Structure formats: structure tokens, C-alpha cells
Amino acid sequence: MTVSPRSRIGIVVTDAYSAEDPDHDTPLLLAALRERAVDADAVVWHAHTEDLADYDLLVIRSPWDYPERPAEFHAWLDRAEAATRVLNSPATVRWNLDKQYLRALEDTGIRIVPTTWCRTITEVHEALSALGHRRIVVKPAVSAGARDTGLFDAADPRAVALADRIVAAGGVAMIQPEIPELSEGAEKALYAINGHHTHTIAKGALLEVGGGLIGGVYVENPQLVDATDEEHAFAEAVLRAVTAVTDGAMPLYARVDVVDSAEFGVALLEVELVEPALNLHIATHATAVVADAIVAELGRG
């Protein structure tokens, strides 16, 4: 598939990647788009000085520092939306930035990990008390890359301290029971392009008991794995639910994080529609799928 050489696509990135968590996708994606006769550039979202209207399409891919500057990112979304087409759509991205979207999906019948949403420290204490003696996970509703996320024993005062810090800053603290299968690294991420499954990744356990990350730094160890028929069907149901509660359009790209737990069955952890790493360096077959999907979008503008 080829398009006019005049077509120009911006792949939206940042300039602040870590050695432990680099952007593997963008170089592969840019090369694949250029092979398809598309003028494709990496656009650093917070440092771009050109007119965004010069692009026929902007595809959000790896602006992984947006949680550190949320107001700036919202302003950029507004500016980009006014200038050109953006995928995933700004409406879907805004909806997906706050994990309270899980409540909307649960209302459609999607099973999520049981969550208490706390806006006050009183609600935090009540939620922790209700969970009794089991381990708990505390995290903010607005976050990425496991920022301010902790796994704690029931009586650990650091759990209350973390939740208190989240709500004191005006945020919503999510209180969840530990899912043992997650602590054993059983989370799976199912990727879909235009709603069609491309690959499944397991990235291993991330959280250390007592708060923080295993090894003290966010490091994924992505491995290609198979998803079960039940997991495939569940991910498809999640994406149908997403289209039902957002703007009605299937997202260009999506990552559906699930865990098959003994206690709750297959449950949704997160559906990432903002900036999921696609792990194209290990799912090499998916690069062409993503590039072709982006090129096809040019004809829909």
C-alpha cells in the first residue's frame, strides 16, 4: 500500500526515555512508513515548534513523560485536535487518562479487579479495613508506568501513607486486593490494531512487597506468549465496551491487560489507549500491520 509522497505523518514521542525503558517502536515504525512512501517524522510533543497542521495525521505513540506534566499534555491535545487528525482520538485519550474509566467499563459488564475509589483519608481507612488481613495494592487513578503504585502487607503503614499522599494532592486513590497471580508474573497484555489481535506479551511481575518496584526501577521483560480463547474473547468484549462508552470508533491501537485469577476469573487490569509500547522489536510481524493501518487512515481523513 502506498500513498502520495505529499502525505505527512507525525509519530508523537518524547525526548526523555530511560536506558531501562527505551522506545523500541518508533524507529521500526518510521522505517516501515517510509517504505510505504509516507513522509513520517518523530514529533516530540512538548518541544515541537512547527505548525501541527502541516501533518495529515498525528499518531500518539510514546509521550511517556505526560504524567509529569498533565496540564501541558491536555493543552497539547487541544492544540493538536484543532490542527489535524489525531489517533487515538483526543476524546478517547482524555477518557483513558483517568483509570476511573474502569468504572464505566464495569458498568457494561466487564469484570475488573475489585476496586474501592477513595477521595478522602476516611474512605482510605474504610477500604483498608474492609480488606482485612490480605495484601493490598494502592495506586492513583491518574498514573502511568506504575508511578506511586505499591503492594503492601495489610498492616503496613506505608499503604496508608501512600494513599494519603494521593488524596491530599487532590487525586483518587485506588485500593485493591492483591491478586496472587499478578505477583507471580501472570499478567498478559493483548494488543489489537483496529480491533484485531496482533500479539500477546507477558512482562513479569513489577511490584515489590512494601512499596516500590522490583529492583527499584521500572523494567519490563516482555516475552511473546499465547493467549487463551477465553482471554481473546474477553479482550474483544473490552474493546466493544470501549467503543460503546467513548466516541463509537474502534481505537487504532489498544493494549488490554488481563489476569486469569483463581479468585475472580479473567479480569481487566487496564486498557491502555494513550501510549502503550507495542514491543515491535519482539513482535516483528506486527510492524507491518501497524504501518498499514496508519497508512489506511490517511484515506479516511
Short mmCIF file of N, CA and C in Angstrom, two decimals, residues 102-239:
data_model
loop_
_atom_site.label_atom_id
_atom_site.label_comp_id
_atom_site.label_asym_id
_atom_site.label_seq_id
_atom_site.Cartn_x
_atom_site.Cartn_y
_atom_site.Cartn_z
N LEU A 102 -12.39 2.58 34.27
CA LEU A 102 -12.69 1.18 34.60
C LEU A 102 -14.10 1.04 35.18
N ARG A 103 -14.55 2.07 35.86
CA ARG A 103 -15.90 2.02 36.43
C ARG A 103 -16.95 1.99 35.33
N ALA A 104 -16.71 2.77 34.28
CA ALA A 104 -17.64 2.78 33.15
C ALA A 104 -17.66 1.43 32.44
N LEU A 105 -16.49 0.82 32.30
CA LEU A 105 -16.44 -0.50 31.66
C LEU A 105 -17.10 -1.56 32.54
N GLU A 106 -16.88 -1.45 33.84
CA GLU A 106 -17.53 -2.40 34.76
C GLU A 106 -19.04 -2.29 34.64
N ASP A 107 -19.55 -1.08 34.46
CA ASP A 107 -20.99 -0.88 34.33
C ASP A 107 -21.57 -1.57 33.09
N THR A 108 -20.72 -1.82 32.09
CA THR A 108 -21.19 -2.53 30.89
C THR A 108 -21.10 -4.04 31.05
N GLY A 109 -20.56 -4.51 32.18
CA GLY A 109 -20.45 -5.94 32.42
C GLY A 109 -19.04 -6.49 32.34
N ILE A 110 -18.04 -5.64 32.11
CA ILE A 110 -16.65 -6.10 32.09
C ILE A 110 -16.17 -6.33 33.52
N ARG A 111 -15.58 -7.50 33.75
CA ARG A 111 -15.06 -7.81 35.08
C ARG A 111 -13.73 -7.11 35.30
N ILE A 112 -13.63 -6.32 36.36
CA ILE A 112 -12.36 -5.69 36.74
C ILE A 112 -11.93 -6.21 38.09
N VAL A 113 -10.68 -5.96 38.46
CA VAL A 113 -10.23 -6.29 39.81
C VAL A 113 -11.04 -5.44 40.79
N PRO A 114 -11.61 -6.03 41.83
CA PRO A 114 -12.40 -5.24 42.78
C PRO A 114 -11.61 -4.03 43.28
N THR A 115 -12.23 -2.85 43.17
CA THR A 115 -11.54 -1.59 43.45
C THR A 115 -12.44 -0.70 44.29
N THR A 116 -11.84 -0.10 45.33
CA THR A 116 -12.51 0.96 46.07
C THR A 116 -11.84 2.27 45.69
N TRP A 117 -12.63 3.26 45.31
CA TRP A 117 -12.14 4.54 44.82
C TRP A 117 -12.26 5.55 45.96
N CYS A 118 -11.14 6.06 46.43
CA CYS A 118 -11.12 6.88 47.64
C CYS A 118 -10.70 8.31 47.34
N ARG A 119 -11.53 9.25 47.80
CA ARG A 119 -11.21 10.67 47.65
C ARG A 119 -10.80 11.33 48.97
N THR A 120 -10.99 10.62 50.08
CA THR A 120 -10.64 11.16 51.40
C THR A 120 -9.88 10.11 52.18
N ILE A 121 -9.16 10.56 53.20
CA ILE A 121 -8.40 9.62 54.01
C ILE A 121 -9.35 8.74 54.81
N THR A 122 -10.54 9.25 55.14
CA THR A 122 -11.53 8.40 55.83
C THR A 122 -11.93 7.24 54.94
N GLU A 123 -12.17 7.51 53.68
CA GLU A 123 -12.51 6.43 52.75
C GLU A 123 -11.36 5.45 52.60
N VAL A 124 -10.13 5.94 52.65
CA VAL A 124 -8.97 5.07 52.57
C VAL A 124 -8.97 4.09 53.74
N HIS A 125 -9.13 4.59 54.97
CA HIS A 125 -9.12 3.73 56.14
C HIS A 125 -10.26 2.70 56.08
N GLU A 126 -11.42 3.13 55.61
CA GLU A 126 -12.55 2.21 55.49
C GLU A 126 -12.26 1.11 54.47
N ALA A 127 -11.64 1.49 53.36
CA ALA A 127 -11.32 0.50 52.32
C ALA A 127 -10.30 -0.52 52.81
N LEU A 128 -9.27 -0.03 53.49
CA LEU A 128 -8.24 -0.93 54.00
C LEU A 128 -8.80 -1.85 55.06
N SER A 129 -9.66 -1.32 55.91
CA SER A 129 -10.28 -2.14 56.95
C SER A 129 -11.14 -3.23 56.34
N ALA A 130 -11.85 -2.91 55.26
CA ALA A 130 -12.74 -3.88 54.63
C ALA A 130 -11.98 -5.05 54.03
N LEU A 131 -10.71 -4.83 53.67
CA LEU A 131 -9.92 -5.90 53.06
C LEU A 131 -9.28 -6.81 54.09
N GLY A 132 -9.38 -6.45 55.37
CA GLY A 132 -8.93 -7.34 56.43
C GLY A 132 -7.43 -7.57 56.42
N HIS A 133 -7.05 -8.81 56.41
CA HIS A 133 -5.63 -9.16 56.59
C HIS A 133 -4.92 -9.52 55.29
N ARG A 134 -5.54 -9.29 54.17
CA ARG A 134 -4.87 -9.65 52.92
C ARG A 134 -4.01 -8.50 52.42
N ARG A 135 -3.06 -8.84 51.58
CA ARG A 135 -2.22 -7.81 50.98
C ARG A 135 -3.06 -6.92 50.07
N ILE A 136 -2.56 -5.70 49.88
CA ILE A 136 -3.31 -4.71 49.13
C ILE A 136 -2.41 -3.99 48.14
N VAL A 137 -3.05 -3.44 47.12
CA VAL A 137 -2.37 -2.57 46.16
C VAL A 137 -3.00 -1.19 46.26
N VAL A 138 -2.15 -0.18 46.31
CA VAL A 138 -2.58 1.21 46.33
C VAL A 138 -1.99 1.91 45.12
N LYS A 139 -2.82 2.66 44.41
CA LYS A 139 -2.31 3.41 43.25
C LYS A 139 -3.24 4.57 42.95
N PRO A 140 -2.74 5.57 42.25
CA PRO A 140 -3.59 6.70 41.87
C PRO A 140 -4.37 6.40 40.61
N ALA A 141 -5.51 7.07 40.48
CA ALA A 141 -6.33 6.88 39.29
C ALA A 141 -5.69 7.48 38.05
N VAL A 142 -4.81 8.46 38.24
CA VAL A 142 -4.10 9.07 37.11
C VAL A 142 -2.62 8.78 37.29
N SER A 143 -2.09 7.91 36.46
CA SER A 143 -0.69 7.50 36.58
C SER A 143 -0.32 6.69 35.36
N ALA A 144 0.97 6.44 35.20
CA ALA A 144 1.47 5.56 34.15
C ALA A 144 2.82 5.01 34.61
N GLY A 145 3.18 3.85 34.07
CA GLY A 145 4.48 3.28 34.42
C GLY A 145 4.61 2.93 35.88
N ALA A 146 3.50 2.57 36.53
CA ALA A 146 3.48 2.17 37.95
C ALA A 146 3.95 3.28 38.89
N ARG A 147 3.81 4.54 38.47
CA ARG A 147 4.15 5.66 39.37
C ARG A 147 3.22 5.65 40.57
N ASP A 148 3.80 5.84 41.77
CA ASP A 148 3.04 5.92 43.02
C ASP A 148 2.13 4.72 43.20
N THR A 149 2.61 3.56 42.80
CA THR A 149 1.87 2.31 42.96
C THR A 149 2.64 1.41 43.90
N GLY A 150 1.92 0.82 44.87
CA GLY A 150 2.61 -0.01 45.85
C GLY A 150 1.81 -1.24 46.24
N LEU A 151 2.53 -2.32 46.55
CA LEU A 151 1.97 -3.57 47.07
C LEU A 151 2.41 -3.69 48.53
N PHE A 152 1.43 -3.87 49.43
CA PHE A 152 1.73 -3.82 50.85
C PHE A 152 1.05 -4.95 51.61
N ASP A 153 1.70 -5.37 52.70
CA ASP A 153 1.01 -6.21 53.67
C ASP A 153 -0.09 -5.38 54.33
N ALA A 154 -1.10 -6.06 54.85
CA ALA A 154 -2.29 -5.37 55.33
C ALA A 154 -2.00 -4.30 56.38
N ALA A 155 -1.09 -4.59 57.29
CA ALA A 155 -0.86 -3.66 58.40
C ALA A 155 0.26 -2.67 58.13
N ASP A 156 0.79 -2.64 56.95
CA ASP A 156 1.93 -1.76 56.65
C ASP A 156 1.46 -0.31 56.62
N PRO A 157 1.97 0.54 57.49
CA PRO A 157 1.53 1.95 57.49
C PRO A 157 1.89 2.69 56.22
N ARG A 158 2.82 2.15 55.43
CA ARG A 158 3.19 2.81 54.19
C ARG A 158 2.04 2.80 53.18
N ALA A 159 1.12 1.83 53.31
CA ALA A 159 -0.05 1.81 52.44
C ALA A 159 -0.92 3.02 52.69
N VAL A 160 -1.18 3.30 53.97
CA VAL A 160 -1.98 4.47 54.32
C VAL A 160 -1.25 5.75 53.90
N ALA A 161 0.06 5.78 54.11
CA ALA A 161 0.82 6.98 53.77
C ALA A 161 0.75 7.27 52.27
N LEU A 162 0.87 6.24 51.45
CA LEU A 162 0.79 6.43 50.01
C LEU A 162 -0.60 6.91 49.60
N ALA A 163 -1.64 6.24 50.11
CA ALA A 163 -3.00 6.64 49.76
C ALA A 163 -3.29 8.06 50.24
N ASP A 164 -2.78 8.39 51.43
CA ASP A 164 -2.98 9.74 51.97
C ASP A 164 -2.32 10.78 51.07
N ARG A 165 -1.13 10.47 50.58
CA ARG A 165 -0.43 11.40 49.69
C ARG A 165 -1.21 11.61 48.39
N ILE A 166 -1.81 10.54 47.89
CA ILE A 166 -2.58 10.65 46.64
C ILE A 166 -3.80 11.54 46.84
N VAL A 167 -4.57 11.29 47.89
CA VAL A 167 -5.80 12.07 48.07
C VAL A 167 -5.49 13.49 48.53
N ALA A 168 -4.40 13.67 49.30
CA ALA A 168 -4.04 15.02 49.74
C ALA A 168 -3.67 15.91 48.57
N ALA A 169 -3.19 15.30 47.48
CA ALA A 169 -2.84 16.05 46.28
C ALA A 169 -4.05 16.28 45.37
N GLY A 170 -5.23 15.88 45.84
CA GLY A 170 -6.44 16.07 45.06
C GLY A 170 -6.78 14.92 44.14
N GLY A 171 -6.04 13.80 44.27
CA GLY A 171 -6.28 12.66 43.41
C GLY A 171 -7.24 11.66 44.01
N VAL A 172 -7.48 10.59 43.26
CA VAL A 172 -8.31 9.48 43.71
C VAL A 172 -7.40 8.28 43.92
N ALA A 173 -7.45 7.70 45.13
CA ALA A 173 -6.65 6.53 45.43
C ALA A 173 -7.45 5.27 45.14
N MET A 174 -6.84 4.35 44.40
CA MET A 174 -7.45 3.06 44.12
C MET A 174 -6.91 2.05 45.13
N ILE A 175 -7.82 1.37 45.84
CA ILE A 175 -7.44 0.34 46.80
C ILE A 175 -7.96 -0.99 46.27
N GLN A 176 -7.04 -1.94 46.08
CA GLN A 176 -7.40 -3.24 45.52
C GLN A 176 -6.78 -4.37 46.33
N PRO A 177 -7.42 -5.53 46.36
CA PRO A 177 -6.76 -6.69 46.95
C PRO A 177 -5.63 -7.17 46.04
N GLU A 178 -4.59 -7.70 46.64
CA GLU A 178 -3.55 -8.32 45.82
C GLU A 178 -4.13 -9.51 45.06
N ILE A 179 -3.76 -9.61 43.80
CA ILE A 179 -4.07 -10.80 43.01
C ILE A 179 -2.80 -11.64 42.98
N PRO A 180 -2.76 -12.77 43.67
CA PRO A 180 -1.51 -13.54 43.75
C PRO A 180 -0.92 -13.87 42.39
N GLU A 181 -1.76 -14.11 41.41
CA GLU A 181 -1.25 -14.44 40.08
C GLU A 181 -0.45 -13.27 39.48
N LEU A 182 -0.84 -12.04 39.82
CA LEU A 182 -0.07 -10.89 39.34
C LEU A 182 1.31 -10.86 39.98
N SER A 183 1.36 -11.14 41.27
CA SER A 183 2.65 -11.15 41.96
C SER A 183 3.55 -12.26 41.46
N GLU A 184 2.94 -13.26 40.80
CA GLU A 184 3.71 -14.35 40.20
C GLU A 184 4.04 -14.08 38.74
N GLY A 185 3.66 -12.90 38.24
CA GLY A 185 4.01 -12.53 36.87
C GLY A 185 3.07 -13.03 35.81
N ALA A 186 1.80 -13.30 36.17
CA ALA A 186 0.86 -13.92 35.23
C ALA A 186 0.05 -12.91 34.40
N GLU A 187 0.33 -11.63 34.54
CA GLU A 187 -0.38 -10.64 33.72
C GLU A 187 -0.06 -10.83 32.24
N LYS A 188 -1.08 -10.67 31.40
CA LYS A 188 -0.88 -10.71 29.96
C LYS A 188 -1.41 -9.42 29.34
N ALA A 189 -0.71 -8.96 28.32
CA ALA A 189 -1.13 -7.78 27.58
C ALA A 189 -1.47 -8.22 26.16
N LEU A 190 -2.74 -8.07 25.80
CA LEU A 190 -3.20 -8.44 24.46
C LEU A 190 -3.29 -7.16 23.62
N TYR A 191 -2.59 -7.14 22.49
CA TYR A 191 -2.54 -5.97 21.63
C TYR A 191 -3.50 -6.13 20.46
N ALA A 192 -4.14 -5.02 20.11
CA ALA A 192 -5.06 -5.03 18.97
C ALA A 192 -4.83 -3.78 18.13
N ILE A 193 -4.83 -3.95 16.83
CA ILE A 193 -4.76 -2.86 15.87
C ILE A 193 -6.09 -2.85 15.11
N ASN A 194 -6.80 -1.70 15.22
CA ASN A 194 -8.15 -1.60 14.67
C ASN A 194 -9.05 -2.73 15.14
N GLY A 195 -8.86 -3.14 16.38
CA GLY A 195 -9.70 -4.16 16.98
C GLY A 195 -9.28 -5.58 16.70
N HIS A 196 -8.24 -5.79 15.90
CA HIS A 196 -7.79 -7.13 15.54
C HIS A 196 -6.53 -7.50 16.32
N HIS A 197 -6.57 -8.62 16.98
CA HIS A 197 -5.45 -9.05 17.81
C HIS A 197 -4.20 -9.28 16.96
N THR A 198 -3.08 -8.77 17.42
CA THR A 198 -1.81 -8.96 16.72
C THR A 198 -0.83 -9.82 17.52
N HIS A 199 -0.76 -9.61 18.83
CA HIS A 199 0.19 -10.37 19.63
C HIS A 199 -0.14 -10.20 21.11
N THR A 200 0.46 -11.08 21.90
CA THR A 200 0.26 -11.04 23.35
C THR A 200 1.62 -11.08 24.02
N ILE A 201 1.75 -10.24 25.05
CA ILE A 201 3.02 -10.10 25.76
C ILE A 201 2.81 -10.41 27.24
N ALA A 202 3.77 -11.07 27.84
CA ALA A 202 3.87 -11.16 29.30
C ALA A 202 5.10 -10.37 29.70
N LYS A 203 4.97 -9.54 30.72
CA LYS A 203 6.10 -8.69 31.10
C LYS A 203 6.62 -8.97 32.50
N GLY A 204 6.04 -9.95 33.19
CA GLY A 204 6.55 -10.32 34.51
C GLY A 204 6.03 -9.41 35.60
N ALA A 205 6.32 -9.81 36.84
CA ALA A 205 5.90 -9.03 38.00
C ALA A 205 6.71 -7.75 38.10
N LEU A 206 6.08 -6.68 38.63
CA LEU A 206 6.75 -5.38 38.72
C LEU A 206 6.86 -4.87 40.16
N LEU A 207 5.90 -5.22 41.03
CA LEU A 207 5.81 -4.59 42.34
C LEU A 207 6.49 -5.42 43.42
N GLU A 208 7.25 -4.73 44.24
CA GLU A 208 7.91 -5.33 45.41
C GLU A 208 7.00 -5.13 46.62
N VAL A 209 6.87 -6.16 47.45
CA VAL A 209 6.08 -6.02 48.67
C VAL A 209 6.75 -4.97 49.57
N GLY A 210 5.94 -4.06 50.06
CA GLY A 210 6.47 -2.98 50.88
C GLY A 210 6.53 -1.65 50.15
N GLY A 211 6.06 -1.65 48.90
CA GLY A 211 6.07 -0.41 48.11
C GLY A 211 7.23 -0.39 47.14
N GLY A 212 7.04 0.25 46.02
CA GLY A 212 8.11 0.37 45.04
C GLY A 212 8.14 -0.78 44.07
N LEU A 213 9.16 -0.75 43.24
CA LEU A 213 9.30 -1.68 42.14
C LEU A 213 10.40 -2.70 42.43
N ILE A 214 10.24 -3.87 41.88
CA ILE A 214 11.28 -4.89 41.99
C ILE A 214 12.57 -4.37 41.38
N GLY A 215 13.63 -4.38 42.14
CA GLY A 215 14.90 -3.85 41.67
C GLY A 215 14.99 -2.34 41.75
N GLY A 216 13.90 -1.68 42.19
CA GLY A 216 13.92 -0.24 42.40
C GLY A 216 13.72 0.60 41.16
N VAL A 217 13.46 -0.02 40.01
CA VAL A 217 13.29 0.74 38.78
C VAL A 217 12.28 0.02 37.89
N TYR A 218 11.53 0.80 37.10
CA TYR A 218 10.51 0.21 36.22
C TYR A 218 11.20 -0.44 35.03
N VAL A 219 11.20 -1.76 35.02
CA VAL A 219 11.82 -2.50 33.92
C VAL A 219 10.87 -3.63 33.52
N GLU A 220 10.42 -3.59 32.30
CA GLU A 220 9.62 -4.69 31.79
C GLU A 220 10.53 -5.72 31.13
N ASN A 221 10.10 -6.96 31.17
CA ASN A 221 10.82 -8.04 30.50
C ASN A 221 9.85 -8.71 29.54
N PRO A 222 9.50 -8.04 28.43
CA PRO A 222 8.43 -8.54 27.57
C PRO A 222 8.81 -9.84 26.86
N GLN A 223 7.87 -10.75 26.88
CA GLN A 223 8.04 -12.03 26.20
C GLN A 223 6.75 -12.33 25.43
N LEU A 224 6.90 -12.81 24.20
CA LEU A 224 5.73 -13.23 23.44
C LEU A 224 5.15 -14.49 24.06
N VAL A 225 3.83 -14.48 24.28
CA VAL A 225 3.15 -15.63 24.84
C VAL A 225 1.84 -15.83 24.07
N ASP A 226 1.20 -16.94 24.33
CA ASP A 226 -0.11 -17.20 23.74
C ASP A 226 -1.20 -16.77 24.71
N ALA A 227 -2.30 -16.30 24.17
CA ALA A 227 -3.48 -16.02 24.97
C ALA A 227 -4.48 -17.15 24.77
N THR A 228 -5.24 -17.45 25.81
CA THR A 228 -6.25 -18.49 25.70
C THR A 228 -7.45 -17.97 24.93
N ASP A 229 -8.31 -18.89 24.50
CA ASP A 229 -9.53 -18.49 23.82
C ASP A 229 -10.37 -17.58 24.71
N GLU A 230 -10.42 -17.89 26.00
CA GLU A 230 -11.19 -17.07 26.93
C GLU A 230 -10.61 -15.66 27.03
N GLU A 231 -9.28 -15.56 27.06
CA GLU A 231 -8.65 -14.24 27.13
C GLU A 231 -8.88 -13.44 25.85
N HIS A 232 -8.82 -14.12 24.71
CA HIS A 232 -9.12 -13.44 23.44
C HIS A 232 -10.55 -12.89 23.45
N ALA A 233 -11.49 -13.72 23.85
CA ALA A 233 -12.88 -13.30 23.86
C ALA A 233 -13.10 -12.15 24.84
N PHE A 234 -12.42 -12.21 25.96
CA PHE A 234 -12.55 -11.16 26.97
C PHE A 234 -12.01 -9.84 26.42
N ALA A 235 -10.83 -9.87 25.79
CA ALA A 235 -10.25 -8.65 25.23
C ALA A 235 -11.16 -8.05 24.16
N GLU A 236 -11.76 -8.89 23.33
CA GLU A 236 -12.68 -8.40 22.31
C GLU A 236 -13.89 -7.73 22.96
N ALA A 237 -14.38 -8.31 24.07
CA ALA A 237 -15.51 -7.71 24.77
C ALA A 237 -15.13 -6.36 25.37
N VAL A 238 -13.89 -6.26 25.87
CA VAL A 238 -13.42 -4.99 26.42
C VAL A 238 -13.43 -3.92 25.34
N LEU A 239 -12.92 -4.23 24.16
CA LEU A 239 -12.85 -3.24 23.09
C LEU A 239 -14.24 -2.85 22.59
#
